[in-house]
PDB file of C-alpha atoms and ligand atoms in Angstrom:
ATOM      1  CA  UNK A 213     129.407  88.947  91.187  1.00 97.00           C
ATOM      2  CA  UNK A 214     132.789  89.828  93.344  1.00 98.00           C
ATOM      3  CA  UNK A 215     132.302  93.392  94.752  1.00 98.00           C
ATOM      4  CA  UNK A 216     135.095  95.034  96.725  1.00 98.00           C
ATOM      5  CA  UNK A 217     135.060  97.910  99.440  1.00 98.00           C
ATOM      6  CA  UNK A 218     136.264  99.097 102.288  1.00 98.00           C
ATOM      7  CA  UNK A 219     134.024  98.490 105.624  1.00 98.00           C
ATOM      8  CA  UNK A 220     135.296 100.140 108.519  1.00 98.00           C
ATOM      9  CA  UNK A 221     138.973 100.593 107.794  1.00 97.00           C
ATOM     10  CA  UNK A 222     139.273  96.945 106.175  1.00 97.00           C
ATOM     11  CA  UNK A 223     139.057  95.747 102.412  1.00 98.00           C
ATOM     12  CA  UNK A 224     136.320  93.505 102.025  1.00 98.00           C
ATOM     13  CA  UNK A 225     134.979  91.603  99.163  1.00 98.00           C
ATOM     14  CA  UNK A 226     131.729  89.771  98.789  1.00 98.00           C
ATOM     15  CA  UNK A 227     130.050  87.535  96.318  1.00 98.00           C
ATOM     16  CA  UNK A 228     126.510  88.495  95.939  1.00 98.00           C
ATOM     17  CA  UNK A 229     123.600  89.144  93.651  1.00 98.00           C
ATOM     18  CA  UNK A 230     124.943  92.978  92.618  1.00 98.00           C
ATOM     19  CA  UNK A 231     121.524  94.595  92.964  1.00 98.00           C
ATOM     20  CA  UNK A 232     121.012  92.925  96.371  1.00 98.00           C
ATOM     21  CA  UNK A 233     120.325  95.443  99.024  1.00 98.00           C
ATOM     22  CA  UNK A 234     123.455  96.718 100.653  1.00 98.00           C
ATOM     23  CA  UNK A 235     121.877  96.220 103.538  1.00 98.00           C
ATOM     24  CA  UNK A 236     120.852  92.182 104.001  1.00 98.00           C
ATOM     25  CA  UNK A 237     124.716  92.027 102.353  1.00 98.00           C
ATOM     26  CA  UNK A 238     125.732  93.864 105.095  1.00 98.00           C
ATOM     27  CA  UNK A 239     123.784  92.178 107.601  1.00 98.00           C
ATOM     28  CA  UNK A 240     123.597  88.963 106.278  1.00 98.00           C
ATOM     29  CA  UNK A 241     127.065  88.145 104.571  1.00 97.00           C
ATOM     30  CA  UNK A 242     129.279  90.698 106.992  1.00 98.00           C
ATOM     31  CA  UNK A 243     127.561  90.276 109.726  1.00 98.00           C
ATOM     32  CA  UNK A 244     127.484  94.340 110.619  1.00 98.00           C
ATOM     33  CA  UNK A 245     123.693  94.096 112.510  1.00 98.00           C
ATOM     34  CA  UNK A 246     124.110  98.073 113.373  1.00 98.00           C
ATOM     35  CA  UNK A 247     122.011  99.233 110.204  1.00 98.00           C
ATOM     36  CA  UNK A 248     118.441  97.839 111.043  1.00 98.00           C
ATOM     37  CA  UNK A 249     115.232  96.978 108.544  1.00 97.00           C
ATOM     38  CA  UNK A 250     112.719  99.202 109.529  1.00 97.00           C
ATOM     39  CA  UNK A 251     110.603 100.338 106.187  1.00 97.00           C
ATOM     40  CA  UNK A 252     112.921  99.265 103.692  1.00 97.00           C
ATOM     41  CA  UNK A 253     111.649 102.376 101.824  1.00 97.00           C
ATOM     42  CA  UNK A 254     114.188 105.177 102.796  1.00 97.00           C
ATOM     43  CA  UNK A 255     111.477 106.736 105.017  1.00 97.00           C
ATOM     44  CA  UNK A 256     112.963 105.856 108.531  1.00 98.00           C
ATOM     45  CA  UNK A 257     116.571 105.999 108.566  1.00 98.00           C
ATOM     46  CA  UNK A 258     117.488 102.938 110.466  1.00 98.00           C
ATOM     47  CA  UNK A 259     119.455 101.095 107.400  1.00 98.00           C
ATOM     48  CA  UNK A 260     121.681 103.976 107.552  1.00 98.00           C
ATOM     49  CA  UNK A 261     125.610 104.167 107.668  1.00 98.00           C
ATOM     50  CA  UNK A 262     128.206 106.360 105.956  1.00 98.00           C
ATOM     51  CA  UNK A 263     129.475 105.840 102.213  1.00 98.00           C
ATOM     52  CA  UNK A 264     132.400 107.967 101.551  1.00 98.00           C
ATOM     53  CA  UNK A 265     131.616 110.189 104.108  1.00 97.00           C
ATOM     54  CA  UNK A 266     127.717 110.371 102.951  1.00 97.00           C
ATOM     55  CA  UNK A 267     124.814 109.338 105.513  1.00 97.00           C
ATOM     56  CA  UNK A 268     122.979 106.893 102.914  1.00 98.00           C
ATOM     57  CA  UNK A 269     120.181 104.585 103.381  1.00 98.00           C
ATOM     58  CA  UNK A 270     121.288 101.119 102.791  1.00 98.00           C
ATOM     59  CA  UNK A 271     117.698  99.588 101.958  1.00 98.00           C
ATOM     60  CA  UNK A 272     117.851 101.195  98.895  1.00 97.00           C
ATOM     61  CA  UNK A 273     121.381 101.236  97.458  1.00 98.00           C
ATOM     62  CA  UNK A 274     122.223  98.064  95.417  1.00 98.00           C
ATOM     63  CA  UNK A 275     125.545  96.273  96.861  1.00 98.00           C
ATOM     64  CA  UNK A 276     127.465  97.043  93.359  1.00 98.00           C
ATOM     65  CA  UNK A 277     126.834 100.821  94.126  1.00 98.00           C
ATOM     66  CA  UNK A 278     129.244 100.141  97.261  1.00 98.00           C
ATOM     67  CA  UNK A 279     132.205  98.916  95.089  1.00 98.00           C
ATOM     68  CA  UNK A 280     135.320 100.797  95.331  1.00 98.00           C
ATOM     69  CA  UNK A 281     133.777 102.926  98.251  1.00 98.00           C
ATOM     70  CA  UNK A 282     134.525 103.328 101.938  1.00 98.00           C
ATOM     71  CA  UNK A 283     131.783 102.282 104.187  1.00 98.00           C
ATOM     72  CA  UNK A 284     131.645 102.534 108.121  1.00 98.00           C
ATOM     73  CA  UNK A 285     129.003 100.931 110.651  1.00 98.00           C
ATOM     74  CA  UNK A 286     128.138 101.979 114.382  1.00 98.00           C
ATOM     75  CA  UNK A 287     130.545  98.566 114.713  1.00 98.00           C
ATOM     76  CA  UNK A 288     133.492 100.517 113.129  1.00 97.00           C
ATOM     77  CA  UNK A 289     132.965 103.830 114.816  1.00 97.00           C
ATOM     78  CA  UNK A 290     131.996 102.624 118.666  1.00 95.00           C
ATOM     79  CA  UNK A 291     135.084 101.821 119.846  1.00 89.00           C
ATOM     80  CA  UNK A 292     136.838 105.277 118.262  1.00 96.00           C
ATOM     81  CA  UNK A 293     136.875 108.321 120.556  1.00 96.00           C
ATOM     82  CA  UNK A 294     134.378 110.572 118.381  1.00 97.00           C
ATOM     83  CA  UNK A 295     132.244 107.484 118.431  1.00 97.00           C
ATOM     84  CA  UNK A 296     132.107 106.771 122.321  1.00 97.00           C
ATOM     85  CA  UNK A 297     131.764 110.278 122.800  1.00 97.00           C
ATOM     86  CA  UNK A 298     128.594 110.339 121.158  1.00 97.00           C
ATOM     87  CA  UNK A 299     126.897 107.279 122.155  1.00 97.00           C
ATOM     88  CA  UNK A 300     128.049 108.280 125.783  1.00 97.00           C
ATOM     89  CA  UNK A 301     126.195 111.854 125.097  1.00 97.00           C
ATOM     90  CA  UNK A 302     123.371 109.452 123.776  1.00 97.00           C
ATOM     91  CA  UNK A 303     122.865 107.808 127.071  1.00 97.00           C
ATOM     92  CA  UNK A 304     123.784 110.554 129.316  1.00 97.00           C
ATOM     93  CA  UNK A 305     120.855 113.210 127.659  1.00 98.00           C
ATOM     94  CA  UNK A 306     118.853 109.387 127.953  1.00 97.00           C
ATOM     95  CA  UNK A 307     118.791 109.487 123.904  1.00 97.00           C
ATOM     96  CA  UNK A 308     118.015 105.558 123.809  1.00 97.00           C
ATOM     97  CA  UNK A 309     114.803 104.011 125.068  1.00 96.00           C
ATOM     98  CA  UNK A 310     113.687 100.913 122.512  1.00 97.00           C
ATOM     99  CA  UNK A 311     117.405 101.404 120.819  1.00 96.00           C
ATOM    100  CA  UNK A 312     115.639 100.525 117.327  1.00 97.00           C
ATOM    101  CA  UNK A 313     117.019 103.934 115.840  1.00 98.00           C
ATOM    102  CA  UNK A 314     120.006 104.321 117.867  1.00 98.00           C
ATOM    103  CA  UNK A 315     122.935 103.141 115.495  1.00 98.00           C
ATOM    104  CA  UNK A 316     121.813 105.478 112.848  1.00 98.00           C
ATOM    105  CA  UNK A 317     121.580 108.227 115.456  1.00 98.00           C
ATOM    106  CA  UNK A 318     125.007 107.875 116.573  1.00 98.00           C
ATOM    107  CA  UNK A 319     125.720 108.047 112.611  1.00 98.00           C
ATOM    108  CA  UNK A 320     124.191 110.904 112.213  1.00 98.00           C
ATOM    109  CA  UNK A 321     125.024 112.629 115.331  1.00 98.00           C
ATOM    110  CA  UNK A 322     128.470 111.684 114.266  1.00 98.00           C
ATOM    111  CA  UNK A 323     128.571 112.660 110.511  1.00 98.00           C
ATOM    112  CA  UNK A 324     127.088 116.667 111.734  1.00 97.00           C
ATOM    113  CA  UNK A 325     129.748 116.774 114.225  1.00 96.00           C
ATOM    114  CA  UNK A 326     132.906 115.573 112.373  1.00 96.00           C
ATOM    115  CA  UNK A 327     132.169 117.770 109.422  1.00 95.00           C
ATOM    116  CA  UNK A 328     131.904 120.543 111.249  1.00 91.00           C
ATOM    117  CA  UNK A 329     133.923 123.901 109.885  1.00 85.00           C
ATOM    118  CA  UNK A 330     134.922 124.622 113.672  1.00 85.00           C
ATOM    119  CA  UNK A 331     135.183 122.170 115.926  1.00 83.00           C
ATOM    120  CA  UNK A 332     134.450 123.884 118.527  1.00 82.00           C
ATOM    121  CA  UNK A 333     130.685 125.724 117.524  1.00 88.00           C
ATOM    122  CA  UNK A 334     128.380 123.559 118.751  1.00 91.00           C
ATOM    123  CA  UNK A 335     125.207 123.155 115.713  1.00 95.00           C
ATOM    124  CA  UNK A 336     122.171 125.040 116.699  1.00 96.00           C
ATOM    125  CA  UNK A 337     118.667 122.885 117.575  1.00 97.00           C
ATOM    126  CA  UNK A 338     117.781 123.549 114.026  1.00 97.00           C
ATOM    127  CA  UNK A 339     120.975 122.715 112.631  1.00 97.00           C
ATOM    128  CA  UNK A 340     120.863 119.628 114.501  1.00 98.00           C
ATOM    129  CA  UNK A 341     117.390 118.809 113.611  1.00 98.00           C
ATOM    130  CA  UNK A 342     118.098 118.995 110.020  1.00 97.00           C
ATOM    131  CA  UNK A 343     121.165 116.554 110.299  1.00 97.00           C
ATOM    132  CA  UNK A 344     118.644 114.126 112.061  1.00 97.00           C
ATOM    133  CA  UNK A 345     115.480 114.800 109.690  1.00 96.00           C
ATOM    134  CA  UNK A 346     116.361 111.719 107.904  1.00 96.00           C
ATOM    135  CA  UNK A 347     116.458 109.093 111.098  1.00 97.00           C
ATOM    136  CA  UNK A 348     112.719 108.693 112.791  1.00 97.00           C
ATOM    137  CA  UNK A 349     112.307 107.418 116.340  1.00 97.00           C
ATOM    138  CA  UNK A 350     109.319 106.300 117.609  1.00 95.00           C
ATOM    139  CA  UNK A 351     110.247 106.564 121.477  1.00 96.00           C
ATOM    140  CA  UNK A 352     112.167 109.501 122.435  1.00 93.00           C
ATOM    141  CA  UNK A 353     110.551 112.554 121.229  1.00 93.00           C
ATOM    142  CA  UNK A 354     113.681 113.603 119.440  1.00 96.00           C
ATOM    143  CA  UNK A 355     114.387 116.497 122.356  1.00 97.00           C
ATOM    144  CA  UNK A 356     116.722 114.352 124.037  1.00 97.00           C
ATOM    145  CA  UNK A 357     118.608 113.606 120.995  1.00 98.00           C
ATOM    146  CA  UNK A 358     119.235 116.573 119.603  1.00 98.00           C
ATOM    147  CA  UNK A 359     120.621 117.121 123.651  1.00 98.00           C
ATOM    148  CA  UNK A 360     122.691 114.726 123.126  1.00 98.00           C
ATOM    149  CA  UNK A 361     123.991 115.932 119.885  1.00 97.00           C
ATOM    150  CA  UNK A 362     125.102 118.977 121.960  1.00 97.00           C
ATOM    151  CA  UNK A 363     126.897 117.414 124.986  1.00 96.00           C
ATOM    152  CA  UNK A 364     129.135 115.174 122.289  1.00 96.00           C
ATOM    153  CA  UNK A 365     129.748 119.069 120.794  1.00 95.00           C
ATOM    154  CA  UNK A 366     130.841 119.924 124.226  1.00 93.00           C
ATOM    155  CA  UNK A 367     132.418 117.066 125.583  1.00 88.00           C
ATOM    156  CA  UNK A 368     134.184 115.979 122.986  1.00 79.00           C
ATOM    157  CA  UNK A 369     136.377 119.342 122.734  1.00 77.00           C
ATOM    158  CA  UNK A 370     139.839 117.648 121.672  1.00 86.00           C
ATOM    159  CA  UNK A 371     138.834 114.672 119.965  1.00 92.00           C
ATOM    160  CA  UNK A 372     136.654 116.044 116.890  1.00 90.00           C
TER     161      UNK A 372
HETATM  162  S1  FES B 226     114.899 100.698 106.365  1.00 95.46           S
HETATM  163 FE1  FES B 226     116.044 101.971 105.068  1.00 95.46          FE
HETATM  164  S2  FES B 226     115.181 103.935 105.339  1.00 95.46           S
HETATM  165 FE2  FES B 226     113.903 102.617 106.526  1.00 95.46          FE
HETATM  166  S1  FES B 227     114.700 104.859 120.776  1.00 95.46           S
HETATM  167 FE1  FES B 227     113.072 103.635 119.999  1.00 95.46          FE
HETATM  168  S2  FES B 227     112.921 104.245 117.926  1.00 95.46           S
HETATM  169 FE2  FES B 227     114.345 105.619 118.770  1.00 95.46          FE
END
């Protein structure tokens, strides 16, 4: 079946199985490797990107649920001001050891920042904690991500 969307600013359309997971189309017929496998359950958080301004797991979202919707990968956000700020907060509060989880914390980082009310409140630990509840890491301990979360708040006065 022909299913169209947006990916990262660009109109797209694949031919695939419709209840494939959006992720192996993704990975496999776009060639966006950001969004990982890890459970393939919705437990971990590493399939995830944004749909229409949603953080959603891709693992478990059939590829027809994408039609007609805008999707964006780290590999349309990491070249964008909001998104460099963030992965440069990432590596600055050392956010990234193994790197497994890190596209879908830049995501996430991302999608608590830019929908701020005020750009320039930074979230609360708990508030950031919450926006990252659904992304596990195995490496860091989670402290220095929800750092980094707050030097992209600071930094990136001007740009959100
Ligand atoms: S691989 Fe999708 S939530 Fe873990
Ligand atoms: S840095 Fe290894 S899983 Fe997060």
């Amino acid at each position: 079946m022909k299913i169209c969307f947006k990916l990262n600013g660009q109109g797209v359309k694949v031919d695939v199985d419709p209840l494939q997971p959006l992720l192996h189309t993704l990975r496999e017929q776009l060639g966006m490797t950001s969004p990982k496998q890890g459970c393939g359950e919705g437990e971990c958080g590493s399939c995830s990107i944004i749909m229409d301004n949603q953080l959603v797991n891709t693992c478990l979202i059939p590829t027809i649920q994408a039609k007609g919707t805008a999707l964006v990968t780290l590999e349309g956000l990491r070249n964008t001001p909001k998104g460099l700020c963030v992965i440069d907060a990432l590596l600055e509060a050392k956010g990234v050891q193994c790197g497994f989880c890190s596209p879908a914390m830049v995501l996430a980082i991302y999608h608590l920042l830019d929908n701020r009310v005020c750009a320039n409140i930074t979230p609360t630990d708990q508030q950031i904690r919450e926006a990252l509840a659904g992304n596990l890491c195995r490496c860091t301990g989670y402290a220095m991500i929800v750092e980094a979360a707050k030097i992209a708040a600071r930094k990136g006065e001007g740009i959100w």
